[in-house]
Coordinates of N, CA and C in Angstrom, one line a residue:
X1 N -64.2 21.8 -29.7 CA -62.9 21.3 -29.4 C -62.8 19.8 -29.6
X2 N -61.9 19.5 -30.2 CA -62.0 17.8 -31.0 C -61.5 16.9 -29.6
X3 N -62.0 15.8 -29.5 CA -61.2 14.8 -28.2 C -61.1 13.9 -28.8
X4 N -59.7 13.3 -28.4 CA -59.3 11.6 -28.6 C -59.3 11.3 -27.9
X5 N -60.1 10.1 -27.2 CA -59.7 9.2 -26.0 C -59.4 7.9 -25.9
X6 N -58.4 7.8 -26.0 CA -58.0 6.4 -26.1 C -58.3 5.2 -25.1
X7 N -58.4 3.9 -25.0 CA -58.8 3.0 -23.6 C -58.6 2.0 -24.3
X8 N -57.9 0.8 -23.7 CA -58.0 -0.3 -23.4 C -56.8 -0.9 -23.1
X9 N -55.8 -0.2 -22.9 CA -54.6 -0.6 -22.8 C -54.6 -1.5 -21.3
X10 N -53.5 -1.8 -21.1 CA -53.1 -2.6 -20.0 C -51.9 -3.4 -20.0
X11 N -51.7 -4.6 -19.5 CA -50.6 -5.6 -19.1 C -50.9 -6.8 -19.4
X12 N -50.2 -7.2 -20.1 CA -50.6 -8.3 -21.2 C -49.4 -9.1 -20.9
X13 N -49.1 -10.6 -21.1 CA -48.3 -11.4 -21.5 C -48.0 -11.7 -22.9
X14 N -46.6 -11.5 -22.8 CA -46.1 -11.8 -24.5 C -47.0 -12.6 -25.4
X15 N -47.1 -12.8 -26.0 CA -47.6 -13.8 -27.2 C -49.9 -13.5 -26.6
X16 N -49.8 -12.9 -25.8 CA -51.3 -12.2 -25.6 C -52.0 -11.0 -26.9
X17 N -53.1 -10.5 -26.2 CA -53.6 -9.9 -27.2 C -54.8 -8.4 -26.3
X18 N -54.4 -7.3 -27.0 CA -55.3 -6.1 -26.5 C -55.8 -5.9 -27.8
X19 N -56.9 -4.7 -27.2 CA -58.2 -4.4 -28.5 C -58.3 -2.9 -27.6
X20 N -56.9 -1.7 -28.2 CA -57.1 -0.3 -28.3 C -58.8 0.2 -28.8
X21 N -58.8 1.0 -28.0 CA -59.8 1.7 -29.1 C -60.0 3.7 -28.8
X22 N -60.3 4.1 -29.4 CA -59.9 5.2 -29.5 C -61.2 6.0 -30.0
X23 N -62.3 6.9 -28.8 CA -63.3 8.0 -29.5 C -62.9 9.3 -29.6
X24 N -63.4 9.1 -30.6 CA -63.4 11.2 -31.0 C -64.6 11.8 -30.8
X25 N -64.8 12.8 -30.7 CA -65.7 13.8 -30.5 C -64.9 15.4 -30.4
X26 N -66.1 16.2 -31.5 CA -65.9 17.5 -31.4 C -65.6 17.9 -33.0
X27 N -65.4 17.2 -33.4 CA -65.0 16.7 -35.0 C -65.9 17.4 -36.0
X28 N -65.7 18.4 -36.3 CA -67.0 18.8 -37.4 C -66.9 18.3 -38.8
X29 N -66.4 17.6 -38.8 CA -66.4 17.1 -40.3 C -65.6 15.5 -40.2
X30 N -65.8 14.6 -40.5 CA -65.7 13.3 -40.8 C -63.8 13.2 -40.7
X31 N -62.7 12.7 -40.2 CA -61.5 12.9 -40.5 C -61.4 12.2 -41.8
X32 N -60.1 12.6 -42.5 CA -59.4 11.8 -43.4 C -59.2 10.5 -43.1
X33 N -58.3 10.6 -42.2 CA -57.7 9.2 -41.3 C -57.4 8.9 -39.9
X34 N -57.2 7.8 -39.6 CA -56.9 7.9 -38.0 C -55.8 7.5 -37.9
X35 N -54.9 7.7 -37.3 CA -53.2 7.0 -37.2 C -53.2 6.7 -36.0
X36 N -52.1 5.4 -35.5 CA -51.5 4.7 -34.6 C -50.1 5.5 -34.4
X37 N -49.6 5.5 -33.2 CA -48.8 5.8 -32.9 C -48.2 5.0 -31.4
X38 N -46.9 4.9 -30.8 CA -46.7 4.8 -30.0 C -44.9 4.9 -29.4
X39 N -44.8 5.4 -28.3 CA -43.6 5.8 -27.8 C -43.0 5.2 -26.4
X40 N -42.0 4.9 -26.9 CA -41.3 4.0 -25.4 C -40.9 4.4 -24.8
X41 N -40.2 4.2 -23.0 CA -39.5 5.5 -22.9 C -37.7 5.5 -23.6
X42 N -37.7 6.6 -23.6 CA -36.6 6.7 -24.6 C -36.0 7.2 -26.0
X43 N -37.3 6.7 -26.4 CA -37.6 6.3 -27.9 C -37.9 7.5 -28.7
X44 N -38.2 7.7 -29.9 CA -38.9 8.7 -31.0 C -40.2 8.2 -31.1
X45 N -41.5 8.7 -30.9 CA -42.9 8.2 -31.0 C -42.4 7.4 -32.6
X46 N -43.1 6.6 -32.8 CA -43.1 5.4 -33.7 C -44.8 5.4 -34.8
X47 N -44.9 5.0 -35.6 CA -46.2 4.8 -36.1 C -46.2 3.3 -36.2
X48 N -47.3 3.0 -35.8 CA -48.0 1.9 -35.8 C -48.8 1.3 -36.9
X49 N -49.6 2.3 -37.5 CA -50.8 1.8 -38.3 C -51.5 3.1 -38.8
X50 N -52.1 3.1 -39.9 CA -53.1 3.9 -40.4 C -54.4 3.2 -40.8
X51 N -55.9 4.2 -40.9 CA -56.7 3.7 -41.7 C -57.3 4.8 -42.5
X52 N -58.1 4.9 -43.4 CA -58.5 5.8 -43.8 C -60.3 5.9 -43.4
X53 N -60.8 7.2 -43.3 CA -62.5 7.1 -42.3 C -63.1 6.1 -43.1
X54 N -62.9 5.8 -44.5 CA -63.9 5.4 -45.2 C -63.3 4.0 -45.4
X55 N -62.2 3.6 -44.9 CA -61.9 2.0 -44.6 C -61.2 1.4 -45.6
X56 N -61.1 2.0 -46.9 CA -60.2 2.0 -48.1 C -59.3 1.5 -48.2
X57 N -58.4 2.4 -47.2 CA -56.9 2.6 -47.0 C -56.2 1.9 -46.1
X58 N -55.4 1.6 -45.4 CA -54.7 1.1 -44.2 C -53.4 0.7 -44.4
X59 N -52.5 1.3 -43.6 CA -50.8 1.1 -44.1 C -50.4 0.3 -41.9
X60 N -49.6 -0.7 -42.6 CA -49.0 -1.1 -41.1 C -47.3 -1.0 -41.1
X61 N -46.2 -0.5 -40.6 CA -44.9 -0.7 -40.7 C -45.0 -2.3 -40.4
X62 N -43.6 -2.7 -41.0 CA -43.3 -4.3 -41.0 C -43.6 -4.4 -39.6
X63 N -43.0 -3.6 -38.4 CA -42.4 -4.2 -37.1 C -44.6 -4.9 -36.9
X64 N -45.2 -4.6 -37.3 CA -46.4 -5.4 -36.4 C -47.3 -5.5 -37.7
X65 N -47.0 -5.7 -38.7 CA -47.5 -5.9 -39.9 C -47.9 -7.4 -39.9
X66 N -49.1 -7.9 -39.9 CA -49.8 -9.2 -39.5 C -49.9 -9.8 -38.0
X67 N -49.4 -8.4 -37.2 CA -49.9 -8.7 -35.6 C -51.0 -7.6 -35.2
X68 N -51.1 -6.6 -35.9 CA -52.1 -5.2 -35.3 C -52.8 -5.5 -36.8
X69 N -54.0 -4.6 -36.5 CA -55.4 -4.5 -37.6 C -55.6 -2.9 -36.5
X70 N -55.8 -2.4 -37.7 CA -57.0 -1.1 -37.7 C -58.3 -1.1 -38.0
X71 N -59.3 -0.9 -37.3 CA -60.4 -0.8 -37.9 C -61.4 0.7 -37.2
X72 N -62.4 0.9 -37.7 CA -63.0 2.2 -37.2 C -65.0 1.5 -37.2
X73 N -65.4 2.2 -36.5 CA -66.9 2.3 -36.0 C -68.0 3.5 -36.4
X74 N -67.9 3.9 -37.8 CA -68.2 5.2 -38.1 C -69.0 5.4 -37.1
X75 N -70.5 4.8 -36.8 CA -71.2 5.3 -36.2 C -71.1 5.9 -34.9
X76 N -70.0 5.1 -34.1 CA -69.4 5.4 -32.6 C -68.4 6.2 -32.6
X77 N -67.9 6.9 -33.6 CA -66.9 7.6 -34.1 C -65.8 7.0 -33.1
X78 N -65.8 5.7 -34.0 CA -64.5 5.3 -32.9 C -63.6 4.5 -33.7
X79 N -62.3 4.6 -33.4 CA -61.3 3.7 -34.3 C -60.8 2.4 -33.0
X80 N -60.3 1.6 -33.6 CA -59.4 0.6 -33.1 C -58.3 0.1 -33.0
X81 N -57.7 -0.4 -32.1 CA -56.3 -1.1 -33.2 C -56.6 -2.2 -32.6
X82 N -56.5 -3.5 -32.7 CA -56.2 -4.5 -32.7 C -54.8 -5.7 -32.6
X83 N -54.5 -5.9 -31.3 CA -53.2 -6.3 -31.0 C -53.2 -7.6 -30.8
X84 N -52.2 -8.3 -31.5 CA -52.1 -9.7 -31.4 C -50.9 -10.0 -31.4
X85 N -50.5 -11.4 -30.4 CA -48.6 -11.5 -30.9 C -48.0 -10.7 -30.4
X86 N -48.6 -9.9 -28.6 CA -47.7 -9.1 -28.5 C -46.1 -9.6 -28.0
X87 N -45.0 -8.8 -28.1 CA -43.9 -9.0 -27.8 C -43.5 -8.1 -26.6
X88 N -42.7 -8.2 -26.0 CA -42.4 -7.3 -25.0 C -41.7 -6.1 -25.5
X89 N -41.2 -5.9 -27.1 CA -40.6 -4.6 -27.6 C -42.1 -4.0 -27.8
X90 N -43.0 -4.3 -28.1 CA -44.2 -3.5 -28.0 C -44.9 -2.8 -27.0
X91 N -44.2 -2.7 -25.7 CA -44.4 -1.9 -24.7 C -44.2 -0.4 -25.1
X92 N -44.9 0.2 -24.6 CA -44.8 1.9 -25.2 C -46.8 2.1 -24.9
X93 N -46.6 3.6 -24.3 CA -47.5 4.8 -24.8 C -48.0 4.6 -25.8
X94 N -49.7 4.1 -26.2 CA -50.3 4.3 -27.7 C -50.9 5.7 -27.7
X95 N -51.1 6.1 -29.0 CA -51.6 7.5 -29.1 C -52.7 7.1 -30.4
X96 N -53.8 7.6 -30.4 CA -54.1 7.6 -31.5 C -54.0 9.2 -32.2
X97 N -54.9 9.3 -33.6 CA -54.0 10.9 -34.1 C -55.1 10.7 -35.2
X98 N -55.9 11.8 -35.5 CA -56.8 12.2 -36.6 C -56.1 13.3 -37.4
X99 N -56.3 13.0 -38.7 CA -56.0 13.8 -39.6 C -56.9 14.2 -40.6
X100 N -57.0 15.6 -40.5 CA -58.5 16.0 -41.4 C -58.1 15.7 -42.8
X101 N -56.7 16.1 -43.1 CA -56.1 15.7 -44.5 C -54.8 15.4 -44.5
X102 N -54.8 14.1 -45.8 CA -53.3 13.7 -45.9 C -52.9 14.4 -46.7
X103 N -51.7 14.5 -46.8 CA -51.1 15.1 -47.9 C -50.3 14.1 -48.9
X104 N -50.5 13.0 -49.0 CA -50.1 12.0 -49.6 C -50.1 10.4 -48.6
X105 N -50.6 9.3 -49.1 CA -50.7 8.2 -48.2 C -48.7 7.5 -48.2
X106 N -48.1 8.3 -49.0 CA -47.1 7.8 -48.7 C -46.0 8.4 -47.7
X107 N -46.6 9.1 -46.9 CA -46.3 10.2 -45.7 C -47.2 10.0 -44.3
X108 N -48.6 9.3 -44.5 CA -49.2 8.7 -43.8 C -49.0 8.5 -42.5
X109 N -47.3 8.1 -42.5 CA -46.9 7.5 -41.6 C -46.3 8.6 -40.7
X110 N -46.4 9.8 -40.9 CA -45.5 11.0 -40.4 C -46.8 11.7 -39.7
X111 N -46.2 11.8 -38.1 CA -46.9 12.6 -37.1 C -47.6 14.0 -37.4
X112 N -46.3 14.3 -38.1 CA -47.0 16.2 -38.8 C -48.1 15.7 -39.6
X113 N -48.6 14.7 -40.1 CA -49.9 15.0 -41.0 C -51.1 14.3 -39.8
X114 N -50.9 14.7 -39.0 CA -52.1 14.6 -37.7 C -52.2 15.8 -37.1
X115 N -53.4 16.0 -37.0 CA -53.7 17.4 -36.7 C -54.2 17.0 -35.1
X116 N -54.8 16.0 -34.5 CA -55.1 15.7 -33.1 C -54.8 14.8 -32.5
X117 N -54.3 14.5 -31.4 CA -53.9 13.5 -30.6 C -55.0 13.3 -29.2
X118 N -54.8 12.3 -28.8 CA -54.9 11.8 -27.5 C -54.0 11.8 -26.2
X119 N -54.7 11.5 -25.4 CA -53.3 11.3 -24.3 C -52.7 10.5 -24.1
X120 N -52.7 9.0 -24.7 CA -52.4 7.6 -24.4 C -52.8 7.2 -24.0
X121 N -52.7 5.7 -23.9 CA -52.9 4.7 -23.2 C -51.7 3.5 -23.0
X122 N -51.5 3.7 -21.7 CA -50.3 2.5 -21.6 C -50.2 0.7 -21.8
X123 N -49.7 0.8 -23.2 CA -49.5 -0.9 -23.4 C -48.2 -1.8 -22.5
X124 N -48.3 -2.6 -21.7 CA -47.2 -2.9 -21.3 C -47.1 -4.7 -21.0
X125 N -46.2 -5.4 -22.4 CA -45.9 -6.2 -22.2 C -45.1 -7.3 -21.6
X126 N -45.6 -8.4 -21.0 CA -44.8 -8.8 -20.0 C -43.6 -10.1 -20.9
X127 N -42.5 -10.6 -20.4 CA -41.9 -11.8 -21.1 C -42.5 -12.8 -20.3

């Protein structure tokens, strides 16, 4: 049975900085990619970030495009995201999300091409 566990979240001050990170286990085979996600309340869950297992790849939407980094730990089978510059619209539920296969990196960004999730972790930024 595959697990995502996400941890590091917390309560940060605007213009602060968190370091997500996110283990898998149960994985019989290496994923495709790991995806970011995150949901506010209210909101439509959102993507955050992609990478690919082999580090290649990585897509960020503009909204945190030169404030978040993805990175992964093959060995620890663990991904990251890396938060910088938060703002208080970056409050939200992170999820991370394994995908054994993309179906194109220009879809990357769409929930349906994640086959596993986590439970979150609550980011919550202060003004």
């Amino acid at each position: 049975q595959v697990h995502l566990v996400e941890s590091g979240g917390g309560l940060v001050q605007a213009g602060g900085s968190l370091r997500l990170s996110c283990a898998a286990s149960g994985l019989t085979s290496r994923p495709y990619a790991m995806g970011w996600f995150r949901q506010a309340p209210g909101k439509e869950r959102e993507f955050v970030g992609t990478i690919s297992w082999s580090g290649a790849y990585w897509h960020y939407p503009d909204s945190v495009k030169g404030r978040f980094t993805a990175s992964r730990d093959n060995a620890k089978n663990t991904v990251y995201l890396q938060m910088s510059g938060l703002k208080p619209e970056d409050t939200a539920v992170y999820y991370c999300a394994a995908a054994e296969t993309i179906t194109s990196w220009d879809t990357a960004h769409t929930a349906g091409e994640y086959d596993y999730w986590g439970q979150g972790t609550q980011v919550t930024v202060s003004s």
